[in-house]
CSV table of N, CA and C in Angstrom, one decimal:
chain,number,residue,atom,x,y,z
A,1,MET,N,62.3,-3.8,-143.3
A,1,MET,CA,61.0,-3.7,-144.1
A,1,MET,C,61.2,-4.2,-145.5
A,2,THR,N,60.3,-5.0,-146.3
A,2,THR,CA,60.6,-5.3,-147.5
A,2,THR,C,59.9,-4.5,-148.3
A,3,ASP,N,60.6,-3.9,-149.3
A,3,ASP,CA,60.1,-2.8,-150.3
A,3,ASP,C,60.3,-3.0,-151.6
A,4,ASN,N,60.9,-4.3,-152.0
A,4,ASN,CA,60.8,-4.5,-153.4
A,4,ASN,C,61.1,-6.0,-153.6
A,5,LEU,N,61.2,-6.3,-155.0
A,5,LEU,CA,60.8,-7.7,-155.3
A,5,LEU,C,62.1,-8.6,-155.1
A,6,ASP,N,63.1,-7.9,-155.0
A,6,ASP,CA,64.7,-8.7,-154.6
A,6,ASP,C,64.5,-9.0,-153.1
A,7,LYS,N,64.2,-8.1,-152.4
A,7,LYS,CA,64.1,-8.4,-150.9
A,7,LYS,C,63.3,-9.5,-150.6
A,8,LEU,N,61.8,-9.4,-151.3
A,8,LEU,CA,60.9,-10.2,-151.0
A,8,LEU,C,61.3,-11.6,-151.4
A,9,PHE,N,62.0,-11.7,-152.5
A,9,PHE,CA,62.4,-12.9,-152.9
A,9,PHE,C,63.4,-13.4,-152.1
A,10,LYS,N,64.5,-12.7,-151.5
A,10,LYS,CA,65.5,-13.3,-150.7
A,10,LYS,C,64.7,-13.7,-149.3
A,11,ASP,N,63.7,-12.9,-148.9
A,11,ASP,CA,63.0,-13.3,-147.7
A,11,ASP,C,62.2,-14.4,-147.9
A,12,THR,N,61.9,-14.7,-149.0
A,12,THR,CA,60.7,-15.9,-149.2
A,12,THR,C,61.7,-17.3,-149.3
A,13,ILE,N,62.9,-17.1,-149.8
A,13,ILE,CA,63.8,-18.1,-149.8
A,13,ILE,C,64.1,-18.7,-148.5
A,14,LYS,N,64.2,-17.7,-147.6
A,14,LYS,CA,64.6,-17.9,-145.9
A,14,LYS,C,63.2,-18.6,-145.2
A,15,ASP,N,62.1,-18.2,-145.9
A,15,ASP,CA,60.7,-18.7,-145.5
A,15,ASP,C,60.7,-20.2,-145.8
A,16,VAL,N,61.0,-20.4,-147.0
A,16,VAL,CA,60.7,-21.8,-147.7
A,16,VAL,C,62.0,-22.8,-147.1
A,17,TYR,N,63.0,-22.1,-146.9
A,17,TYR,CA,64.1,-23.0,-146.4
A,17,TYR,C,63.7,-23.4,-144.9
A,18,ASN,N,63.1,-22.6,-144.1
A,18,ASN,CA,62.7,-23.0,-142.7
A,18,ASN,C,61.4,-24.0,-142.8
A,19,ALA,N,60.5,-23.7,-143.7
A,19,ALA,CA,59.4,-24.7,-144.0
A,19,ALA,C,59.8,-25.9,-144.5
A,20,GLU,N,60.9,-26.2,-145.3
A,20,GLU,CA,61.5,-27.1,-145.5
A,20,GLU,C,62.1,-28.0,-144.2
A,21,LYS,N,62.6,-27.5,-143.4
A,21,LYS,CA,63.3,-28.1,-142.3
A,21,LYS,C,62.2,-28.5,-141.3
A,22,GLN,N,61.4,-27.5,-140.9
A,22,GLN,CA,60.1,-28.0,-140.3
A,22,GLN,C,59.3,-29.2,-140.7
A,23,PHE,N,59.2,-29.1,-142.2
A,23,PHE,CA,58.3,-30.4,-142.8
A,23,PHE,C,59.2,-31.6,-142.6
A,24,PHE,N,60.5,-31.5,-142.9
A,24,PHE,CA,61.5,-32.8,-142.8
A,24,PHE,C,61.1,-33.4,-141.2
A,25,LYS,N,61.0,-32.4,-140.2
A,25,LYS,CA,60.9,-33.2,-138.8
A,25,LYS,C,59.5,-33.7,-138.8
A,26,GLY,N,58.6,-32.9,-139.4
A,26,GLY,CA,57.2,-33.6,-139.4
A,26,GLY,C,57.0,-34.8,-140.0
A,27,MET,N,57.5,-34.9,-141.2
A,27,MET,CA,57.6,-36.2,-142.0
A,27,MET,C,58.3,-37.5,-141.3
A,28,GLY,N,59.1,-37.3,-140.3
A,28,GLY,CA,59.5,-38.3,-139.6
A,28,GLY,C,58.5,-38.9,-138.7
A,29,LYS,N,57.5,-37.8,-138.0
A,29,LYS,CA,56.4,-38.2,-137.2
A,29,LYS,C,55.7,-39.0,-138.0
A,30,PHE,N,55.2,-38.3,-139.2
A,30,PHE,CA,54.0,-39.0,-140.1
A,30,PHE,C,54.7,-40.4,-140.5
A,31,ALA,N,55.9,-40.8,-140.9
A,31,ALA,CA,56.4,-41.9,-141.3
A,31,ALA,C,56.2,-42.9,-140.2
A,32,LYS,N,56.5,-42.6,-139.1
A,32,LYS,CA,56.5,-43.4,-137.5
A,32,LYS,C,55.0,-43.9,-137.6
A,33,ALA,N,54.3,-42.8,-137.8
A,33,ALA,CA,52.7,-43.1,-137.3
A,33,ALA,C,52.1,-43.8,-138.4
A,34,ALA,N,52.4,-43.6,-139.7
A,34,ALA,CA,51.5,-44.3,-140.7
A,34,ALA,C,51.5,-46.0,-140.9
A,35,GLN,N,50.5,-46.8,-140.9
A,35,GLN,CA,50.3,-47.8,-141.1
A,35,GLN,C,50.5,-48.6,-142.5
A,36,ASP,N,50.0,-47.8,-143.5
A,36,ASP,CA,50.1,-48.4,-144.9
A,36,ASP,C,51.5,-48.5,-145.2
A,37,PRO,N,52.1,-49.4,-145.6
A,37,PRO,CA,53.4,-49.7,-146.0
A,37,PRO,C,53.9,-48.8,-147.0
A,38,GLY,N,53.0,-48.7,-148.1
A,38,GLY,CA,53.1,-47.9,-149.3
A,38,GLY,C,53.4,-46.2,-148.9
A,39,LEU,N,52.5,-46.0,-148.0
A,39,LEU,CA,52.3,-44.6,-147.7
A,39,LEU,C,53.5,-44.4,-146.9
A,40,LYS,N,54.0,-45.1,-145.9
A,40,LYS,CA,55.2,-45.1,-145.1
A,40,LYS,C,56.5,-44.9,-145.9
A,41,GLN,N,56.6,-45.7,-147.3
A,41,GLN,CA,57.5,-45.7,-148.1
A,41,GLN,C,57.4,-44.3,-148.6
A,42,SER,N,56.4,-44.0,-149.2
A,42,SER,CA,56.4,-42.6,-150.0
A,42,SER,C,57.0,-41.5,-148.9
A,43,ILE,N,56.6,-41.4,-147.8
A,43,ILE,CA,57.2,-40.4,-147.1
A,43,ILE,C,58.5,-40.5,-146.7
A,44,ASP,N,59.1,-41.8,-146.4
A,44,ASP,CA,60.4,-41.9,-146.5
A,44,ASP,C,61.1,-41.4,-147.5
A,45,SER,N,60.7,-41.9,-148.5
A,45,SER,CA,61.2,-41.4,-149.7
A,45,SER,C,61.4,-39.8,-150.1
A,46,HIS,N,60.3,-39.1,-149.7
A,46,HIS,CA,60.2,-37.8,-150.1
A,46,HIS,C,61.0,-37.0,-148.9
A,47,ARG,N,61.2,-37.8,-147.6
A,47,ARG,CA,62.0,-37.1,-146.6
A,47,ARG,C,63.4,-36.9,-147.2
A,48,LYS,N,63.9,-38.2,-147.8
A,48,LYS,CA,65.2,-38.0,-148.2
A,48,LYS,C,65.3,-36.9,-149.6
A,49,GLU,N,64.3,-36.8,-150.1
A,49,GLU,CA,64.1,-35.8,-151.3
A,49,GLU,C,64.4,-34.5,-150.7
A,50,THR,N,63.7,-34.2,-149.5
A,50,THR,CA,63.8,-33.0,-148.5
A,50,THR,C,65.1,-32.6,-148.2
A,51,GLU,N,65.9,-33.5,-147.9
A,51,GLU,CA,67.2,-33.2,-147.6
A,51,GLU,C,67.7,-32.4,-148.9
A,52,GLY,N,67.7,-33.0,-150.0
A,52,GLY,CA,68.2,-32.2,-151.3
A,52,GLY,C,67.5,-31.0,-151.6
A,53,HIS,N,66.2,-30.6,-151.0
A,53,HIS,CA,65.7,-29.5,-150.9
A,53,HIS,C,66.2,-28.4,-150.5
A,54,ILE,N,66.6,-28.8,-149.0
A,54,ILE,CA,67.3,-27.9,-148.2
A,54,ILE,C,68.8,-27.6,-148.8
A,55,GLU,N,69.3,-28.7,-149.2
A,55,GLU,CA,70.6,-28.3,-149.9
A,55,GLU,C,70.5,-27.3,-150.9
A,56,ARG,N,69.8,-27.5,-151.7
A,56,ARG,CA,69.3,-26.7,-153.1
A,56,ARG,C,69.3,-25.1,-152.6
A,57,LEU,N,68.5,-24.8,-151.5
A,57,LEU,CA,67.9,-23.8,-151.1
A,57,LEU,C,69.2,-23.0,-150.6
A,58,GLU,N,70.2,-23.8,-150.0
A,58,GLU,CA,71.3,-23.2,-149.2
A,58,GLU,C,72.2,-22.8,-150.6
A,59,ARG,N,72.2,-23.7,-151.6
A,59,ARG,CA,73.0,-23.3,-152.6
A,59,ARG,C,72.5,-22.0,-153.4
A,60,VAL,N,71.1,-21.9,-153.6
A,60,VAL,CA,70.4,-20.7,-154.0
A,60,VAL,C,70.8,-19.5,-153.1
A,61,ALA,N,70.9,-19.7,-151.9
A,61,ALA,CA,71.1,-18.6,-151.0
A,61,ALA,C,72.4,-18.1,-151.3
A,62,ALA,N,73.5,-19.0,-151.5
A,62,ALA,CA,74.8,-18.7,-151.6
A,62,ALA,C,74.9,-17.9,-152.8
A,63,MET,N,74.2,-18.2,-153.8
A,63,MET,CA,74.4,-17.7,-155.1
A,63,MET,C,73.7,-16.2,-155.2
A,64,ILE,N,72.8,-15.9,-154.3
A,64,ILE,CA,72.1,-14.6,-154.3
A,64,ILE,C,72.7,-13.8,-153.0
A,65,GLY,N,73.6,-14.3,-152.3
A,65,GLY,CA,74.7,-13.7,-151.3
A,65,GLY,C,73.6,-13.4,-150.0
A,66,ILE,N,72.9,-14.6,-149.5
A,66,ILE,CA,72.1,-14.3,-148.3
A,66,ILE,C,72.6,-15.6,-147.6
A,67,LYS,N,72.3,-15.8,-146.2
A,67,LYS,CA,72.2,-16.9,-145.4
A,67,LYS,C,70.8,-17.1,-145.4
A,68,PRO,N,70.5,-18.5,-145.5
A,68,PRO,CA,69.0,-18.9,-145.7
A,68,PRO,C,68.3,-19.1,-144.2
A,69,THR,N,69.0,-18.7,-143.2
A,69,THR,CA,68.6,-18.9,-141.8
A,69,THR,C,68.0,-17.7,-141.2
A,70,GLY,N,67.3,-17.5,-140.3
A,70,GLY,CA,66.9,-16.2,-139.4
A,70,GLY,C,65.4,-16.0,-139.8
A,71,LYS,N,64.7,-16.7,-140.1
A,71,LYS,CA,63.3,-16.5,-140.5
A,71,LYS,C,62.5,-17.8,-140.0
A,72,VAL,N,61.2,-17.8,-139.2
A,72,VAL,CA,60.6,-18.7,-139.1
A,72,VAL,C,59.3,-18.9,-139.8
A,73,CYS,N,59.0,-19.9,-140.5
A,73,CYS,CA,57.7,-19.9,-141.5
A,73,CYS,C,56.4,-20.2,-140.5
A,74,LYS,N,55.8,-19.2,-140.3
A,74,LYS,CA,54.5,-19.4,-139.6
A,74,LYS,C,53.7,-20.3,-140.3
A,75,ALA,N,53.5,-20.3,-141.4
A,75,ALA,CA,52.6,-21.4,-142.1
A,75,ALA,C,52.9,-22.7,-141.9
A,76,ALA,N,54.2,-23.1,-142.0
A,76,ALA,CA,54.9,-24.4,-141.5
A,76,ALA,C,54.6,-24.8,-140.4
A,77,GLN,N,54.8,-23.6,-139.6
A,77,GLN,CA,54.4,-24.0,-138.1
A,77,GLN,C,53.1,-24.5,-137.8
A,78,GLY,N,52.3,-23.7,-138.5
A,78,GLY,CA,50.7,-24.1,-138.1
A,78,GLY,C,50.3,-25.3,-138.7
A,79,LEU,N,50.9,-25.7,-140.0
A,79,LEU,CA,50.6,-27.0,-140.5
A,79,LEU,C,51.4,-28.3,-139.8
A,80,ILE,N,52.5,-28.1,-139.2
A,80,ILE,CA,53.0,-28.9,-138.3
A,80,ILE,C,52.1,-29.2,-137.3
A,81,GLU,N,51.7,-28.1,-136.6
A,81,GLU,CA,50.9,-28.1,-135.4
A,81,GLU,C,49.5,-28.8,-135.7
A,82,GLU,N,49.1,-28.7,-136.7
A,82,GLU,CA,47.6,-29.3,-137.0
A,82,GLU,C,47.9,-30.8,-137.5
A,83,GLY,N,49.3,-31.0,-138.0
A,83,GLY,CA,49.6,-32.5,-138.2
A,83,GLY,C,49.8,-33.1,-136.7
A,84,ASP,N,50.3,-32.5,-135.8
A,84,ASP,CA,50.6,-33.1,-134.3
A,84,ASP,C,49.0,-33.3,-133.8
A,85,GLU,N,48.0,-32.4,-134.1
A,85,GLU,CA,46.8,-32.7,-133.5
A,85,GLU,C,46.2,-33.8,-134.2
A,86,HIS,N,46.4,-34.0,-135.3
A,86,HIS,CA,45.8,-35.2,-136.0
A,86,HIS,C,46.4,-36.6,-135.4
A,87,LEU,N,47.9,-36.5,-135.2
A,87,LEU,CA,48.6,-37.6,-134.7
A,87,LEU,C,47.9,-38.1,-133.0
A,88,GLU,N,47.7,-36.9,-132.4
A,88,GLU,CA,47.1,-37.2,-131.2
A,88,GLU,C,46.0,-37.3,-131.2
A,89,GLU,N,44.9,-37.0,-132.2
A,89,GLU,CA,43.6,-37.3,-131.9
A,89,GLU,C,42.8,-38.3,-132.7
A,90,VAL,N,43.7,-38.9,-133.8
A,90,VAL,CA,43.2,-40.1,-134.4
A,90,VAL,C,43.8,-41.1,-134.0
A,91,GLU,N,43.0,-42.4,-134.1
A,91,GLU,CA,43.7,-43.6,-133.6
A,91,GLU,C,44.7,-44.1,-134.7
A,92,SER,N,45.5,-44.9,-134.4
A,92,SER,CA,46.3,-45.6,-135.4
A,92,SER,C,45.5,-46.4,-136.3
A,93,GLY,N,45.8,-46.5,-137.4
A,93,GLY,CA,45.0,-47.4,-138.5
A,93,GLY,C,44.7,-46.6,-140.0
A,94,PRO,N,43.8,-47.1,-140.6
A,94,PRO,CA,43.5,-46.4,-141.8
A,94,PRO,C,43.0,-44.9,-141.8
A,95,VAL,N,42.3,-44.6,-140.5
A,95,VAL,CA,41.7,-43.2,-140.5
A,95,VAL,C,42.9,-42.1,-140.3
A,96,LEU,N,43.8,-42.8,-139.5
A,96,LEU,CA,45.1,-41.8,-139.1
A,96,LEU,C,45.9,-41.6,-140.6
A,97,ASP,N,46.1,-42.8,-141.5
A,97,ASP,CA,46.9,-42.7,-142.5
A,97,ASP,C,46.2,-41.6,-143.4
A,98,ALA,N,44.7,-41.8,-143.5
A,98,ALA,CA,44.1,-40.7,-144.4
A,98,ALA,C,44.3,-39.2,-143.8
A,99,ALA,N,44.4,-39.3,-142.5
A,99,ALA,CA,44.7,-37.9,-142.1
A,99,ALA,C,46.2,-37.4,-142.3
A,100,ILE,N,47.1,-38.1,-142.1
A,100,ILE,CA,48.4,-38.0,-142.6
A,100,ILE,C,48.5,-37.7,-143.9
A,101,ILE,N,48.0,-38.3,-144.9
A,101,ILE,CA,47.9,-37.8,-146.3
A,101,ILE,C,47.3,-36.4,-146.6
A,102,LEU,N,46.2,-36.0,-145.6
A,102,LEU,CA,45.7,-34.7,-145.8
A,102,LEU,C,46.8,-33.8,-145.2
A,103,CYS,N,47.4,-34.0,-144.2
A,103,CYS,CA,48.4,-33.0,-143.6
A,103,CYS,C,49.6,-32.9,-144.6
A,104,ALA,N,50.2,-33.9,-145.0
A,104,ALA,CA,51.3,-34.0,-145.9
A,104,ALA,C,51.0,-33.4,-147.3
A,105,GLN,N,49.8,-33.3,-147.7
A,105,GLN,CA,49.3,-32.9,-149.1
A,105,GLN,C,49.2,-31.2,-148.8
A,106,LYS,N,48.9,-30.8,-147.9
A,106,LYS,CA,48.8,-29.5,-147.3
A,106,LYS,C,50.0,-29.0,-147.3
A,107,ASN,N,51.1,-29.8,-146.8
A,107,ASN,CA,52.4,-29.3,-146.9
A,107,ASN,C,52.9,-29.3,-148.3
A,108,GLU,N,52.8,-30.0,-149.2
A,108,GLU,CA,53.2,-30.2,-150.5
A,108,GLU,C,52.6,-29.2,-151.3
A,109,HIS,N,51.3,-28.7,-150.9
A,109,HIS,CA,50.8,-27.6,-151.8
A,109,HIS,C,51.2,-26.3,-151.5
A,110,TYR,N,51.7,-26.3,-150.0
A,110,TYR,CA,52.3,-24.9,-149.6
A,110,TYR,C,53.7,-24.8,-150.4
A,111,GLU,N,54.3,-25.9,-150.4
A,111,GLU,CA,55.7,-25.7,-151.3
A,111,GLU,C,55.6,-25.6,-152.6
A,112,ILE,N,54.5,-26.2,-153.3
A,112,ILE,CA,54.3,-26.2,-154.6
A,112,ILE,C,54.1,-24.7,-155.1
A,113,CYS,N,53.2,-23.9,-154.1
A,113,CYS,CA,52.8,-22.6,-154.4
A,113,CYS,C,54.2,-21.7,-154.2
A,114,SER,N,54.9,-22.1,-153.2
A,114,SER,CA,56.1,-21.3,-152.9
A,114,SER,C,57.2,-21.3,-154.1
A,115,TYR,N,57.4,-22.5,-154.3
A,115,TYR,CA,58.4,-22.7,-155.5
A,115,TYR,C,57.9,-22.0,-156.8
A,116,GLY,N,56.8,-22.4,-157.0
A,116,GLY,CA,56.2,-21.8,-158.3
A,116,GLY,C,56.5,-20.2,-158.4
A,117,THR,N,56.0,-19.6,-157.3
A,117,THR,CA,56.3,-18.1,-157.3
A,117,THR,C,57.5,-17.7,-157.1
A,118,LEU,N,58.5,-18.5,-156.5
A,118,LEU,CA,59.9,-18.2,-156.5
A,118,LEU,C,60.5,-18.5,-157.9
A,119,ILE,N,60.1,-19.4,-158.6
A,119,ILE,CA,60.4,-19.4,-160.1
A,119,ILE,C,60.2,-18.1,-160.9
A,120,ALA,N,58.9,-17.8,-160.8
A,120,ALA,CA,58.5,-16.7,-161.4
A,120,ALA,C,59.2,-15.3,-161.1
A,121,TRP,N,59.4,-15.2,-159.8
A,121,TRP,CA,60.3,-13.9,-159.5
A,121,TRP,C,61.7,-13.9,-159.8
A,122,ALA,N,62.4,-15.3,-159.6
A,122,ALA,CA,63.6,-15.3,-160.3
A,122,ALA,C,63.8,-15.0,-161.6
A,123,LYS,N,62.8,-15.5,-162.4
A,123,LYS,CA,63.0,-15.1,-163.9
A,123,LYS,C,62.8,-13.8,-164.1
A,124,GLN,N,61.8,-12.9,-163.3
A,124,GLN,CA,61.6,-11.4,-163.5
A,124,GLN,C,62.7,-10.8,-162.9
A,125,LEU,N,63.5,-11.1,-162.0
A,125,LEU,CA,64.7,-10.8,-161.2
A,125,LEU,C,66.1,-10.9,-162.3
A,126,GLY,N,65.9,-11.8,-163.3
A,126,GLY,CA,66.9,-12.1,-164.2
A,126,GLY,C,67.9,-13.0,-163.5
A,127,LEU,N,67.4,-13.8,-162.5
A,127,LEU,CA,68.2,-14.9,-162.0
A,127,LEU,C,67.9,-16.4,-162.5
A,128,LYS,N,68.6,-16.1,-163.6
A,128,LYS,CA,68.4,-17.4,-164.5
A,128,LYS,C,69.1,-18.8,-164.1
A,129,ASN,N,70.5,-18.3,-163.3
A,129,ASN,CA,71.0,-19.6,-162.8
A,129,ASN,C,70.3,-20.2,-161.8
A,130,VAL,N,69.4,-19.6,-160.9
A,130,VAL,CA,68.6,-20.4,-159.8
A,130,VAL,C,67.3,-20.9,-160.3
A,131,VAL,N,66.8,-20.6,-161.5
A,131,VAL,CA,65.5,-21.1,-161.9
A,131,VAL,C,65.6,-22.5,-162.1
A,132,PRO,N,66.5,-23.2,-162.7
A,132,PRO,CA,66.7,-24.7,-162.8
A,132,PRO,C,66.8,-25.4,-161.4
A,133,ILE,N,67.3,-25.0,-160.6
A,133,ILE,CA,67.6,-25.4,-159.2
A,133,ILE,C,66.3,-25.3,-158.3
A,134,LEU,N,65.5,-24.3,-158.5
A,134,LEU,CA,64.1,-24.2,-158.1
A,134,LEU,C,63.0,-25.1,-158.8
A,135,GLU,N,63.3,-24.9,-160.1
A,135,GLU,CA,62.4,-26.0,-160.9
A,135,GLU,C,62.4,-27.5,-160.6
A,136,SER,N,63.6,-27.9,-160.3
A,136,SER,CA,64.1,-29.5,-159.9
A,136,SER,C,63.2,-29.8,-158.7
A,137,THR,N,63.3,-28.8,-157.6
A,137,THR,CA,62.7,-28.9,-156.4
A,137,THR,C,61.0,-29.0,-156.6
A,138,LEU,N,60.6,-27.9,-157.3
A,138,LEU,CA,59.0,-28.0,-157.7
A,138,LEU,C,58.8,-29.3,-158.3
A,139,GLU,N,59.5,-29.8,-159.2
A,139,GLU,CA,59.0,-31.1,-159.9
A,139,GLU,C,58.8,-32.1,-158.8
A,140,GLU,N,59.8,-32.3,-157.8
A,140,GLU,CA,59.9,-33.3,-156.9
A,140,GLU,C,58.6,-33.0,-155.9
A,141,GLU,N,58.4,-31.8,-155.7
A,141,GLU,CA,57.1,-31.5,-154.7
A,141,GLU,C,55.7,-32.0,-155.4
A,142,LYS,N,55.9,-31.7,-156.7
A,142,LYS,CA,54.5,-32.1,-157.4
A,142,LYS,C,54.4,-33.7,-157.6
A,143,GLY,N,55.8,-34.4,-157.7
A,143,GLY,CA,55.7,-35.7,-157.8
A,143,GLY,C,55.1,-36.3,-156.3
A,144,ALA,N,55.7,-35.9,-155.4
A,144,ALA,CA,55.4,-36.3,-153.9
A,144,ALA,C,53.8,-36.2,-153.8
A,145,ASN,N,53.3,-35.0,-154.1
A,145,ASN,CA,51.9,-34.8,-154.0
A,145,ASN,C,51.2,-35.8,-154.8
A,146,GLU,N,51.6,-36.2,-156.0
A,146,GLU,CA,50.9,-37.3,-156.7
A,146,GLU,C,51.0,-38.5,-156.1
A,147,LYS,N,52.0,-38.9,-155.6
A,147,LYS,CA,52.1,-40.2,-154.8
A,147,LYS,C,51.2,-40.3,-153.8
A,148,LEU,N,51.0,-39.0,-153.0
A,148,LEU,CA,50.2,-39.0,-151.8
A,148,LEU,C,48.8,-39.1,-152.4
A,149,SER,N,48.2,-38.7,-153.5
A,149,SER,CA,47.1,-38.7,-154.2
A,149,SER,C,47.0,-40.4,-154.6
A,150,GLN,N,47.8,-40.7,-155.0
A,150,GLN,CA,47.6,-42.2,-155.5
A,150,GLN,C,47.2,-43.0,-154.3
A,151,ALA,N,48.3,-42.9,-153.3
A,151,ALA,CA,48.0,-43.9,-152.0
A,151,ALA,C,46.6,-43.5,-151.4
A,152,ALA,N,46.1,-42.4,-151.5
A,152,ALA,CA,44.8,-42.1,-150.9
A,152,ALA,C,43.7,-42.6,-151.7
A,153,GLU,N,43.9,-42.5,-153.2
A,153,GLU,CA,42.7,-42.9,-154.2
A,153,GLU,C,42.7,-44.4,-154.5
A,154,SER,N,44.0,-45.2,-154.3
A,154,SER,CA,44.0,-46.5,-154.4
A,154,SER,C,43.7,-47.5,-153.3
A,155,LYS,N,43.9,-46.7,-152.2
A,155,LYS,CA,43.8,-47.7,-151.0
A,155,LYS,C,43.4,-47.1,-149.8
A,156,VAL,N,44.0,-46.0,-149.3
A,156,VAL,CA,44.1,-45.4,-147.9
A,156,VAL,C,42.6,-45.0,-147.7
A,157,ASN,N,42.0,-44.3,-148.4
A,157,ASN,CA,40.7,-43.8,-148.3
A,157,ASN,C,39.7,-44.9,-148.2
A,158,GLN,N,39.7,-46.0,-149.2
A,158,GLN,CA,38.8,-47.1,-149.0
A,158,GLN,C,38.9,-47.6,-147.5
A,159,GLU,N,40.0,-47.9,-147.4
A,159,GLU,CA,40.2,-48.6,-146.0
A,159,GLU,C,39.7,-47.6,-144.8
A,160,ALA,N,40.0,-46.5,-144.8
A,160,ALA,CA,39.5,-45.6,-143.8
A,160,ALA,C,37.9,-45.4,-143.8
A,161,MET,N,37.2,-45.6,-145.0
A,161,MET,CA,36.0,-45.7,-145.0
A,161,MET,C,35.3,-46.8,-144.4
A,162,ALA,N,36.1,-48.1,-144.5
A,162,ALA,CA,35.7,-49.1,-144.0
A,162,ALA,C,35.9,-49.4,-142.5
A,163,SER,N,36.7,-48.6,-141.8
A,163,SER,CA,37.2,-48.7,-140.6
A,163,SER,C,36.3,-48.1,-139.5
A,164,LYS,N,36.3,-48.6,-138.6
A,164,LYS,CA,35.0,-48.3,-137.4
A,164,LYS,C,35.9,-47.3,-136.5
A,165,VAL,N,37.3,-47.0,-136.6
A,165,VAL,CA,38.2,-46.4,-135.9
A,165,VAL,C,37.3,-44.8,-136.0
A,166,SER,N,37.4,-44.1,-134.8
A,166,SER,CA,36.7,-42.8,-134.6
A,166,SER,C,37.9,-41.7,-134.2
A,167,VAL,N,37.7,-40.4,-134.2
A,167,VAL,CA,38.4,-39.6,-133.9
A,167,VAL,C,38.2,-39.5,-132.2
A,168,LYS,N,39.3,-39.4,-131.5
A,168,LYS,CA,39.2,-39.2,-129.9
A,168,LYS,C,38.5,-38.3,-129.6
């Protein structure tokens, strides 16, 4: 049972570690299904960043004396399942690209929330050495979210609106 902030912090590191691993796999599916070249490139680029996020979490875990494994992030599991549903139910093209952005941004917002909270807790716990590591990842998550918004607003949403493709 988690009964103090230190344990909650460590448990959340494990949770986010698992989420990053699940999202990494999910991004592969999104990149394969995306039709818009810019969207595909953004997903591939963030997928490479995610490898670094996983490595950073492994480093943080070592610094605080835990193994980052052993927990399944149920939130990430649900978001991945929702993404899989869209990949199955929406025909390939601009509407699917819009759905991919929706799902990817839900993932990013989960991560932004998680990293922001972990940073606040690390400061509270006096873990000054892990704060910059977590902050680097938070900034990359925010950047990925911004790129997805730009793709949606500059092109994908307009193309989806003009498309006659419907949900199956």
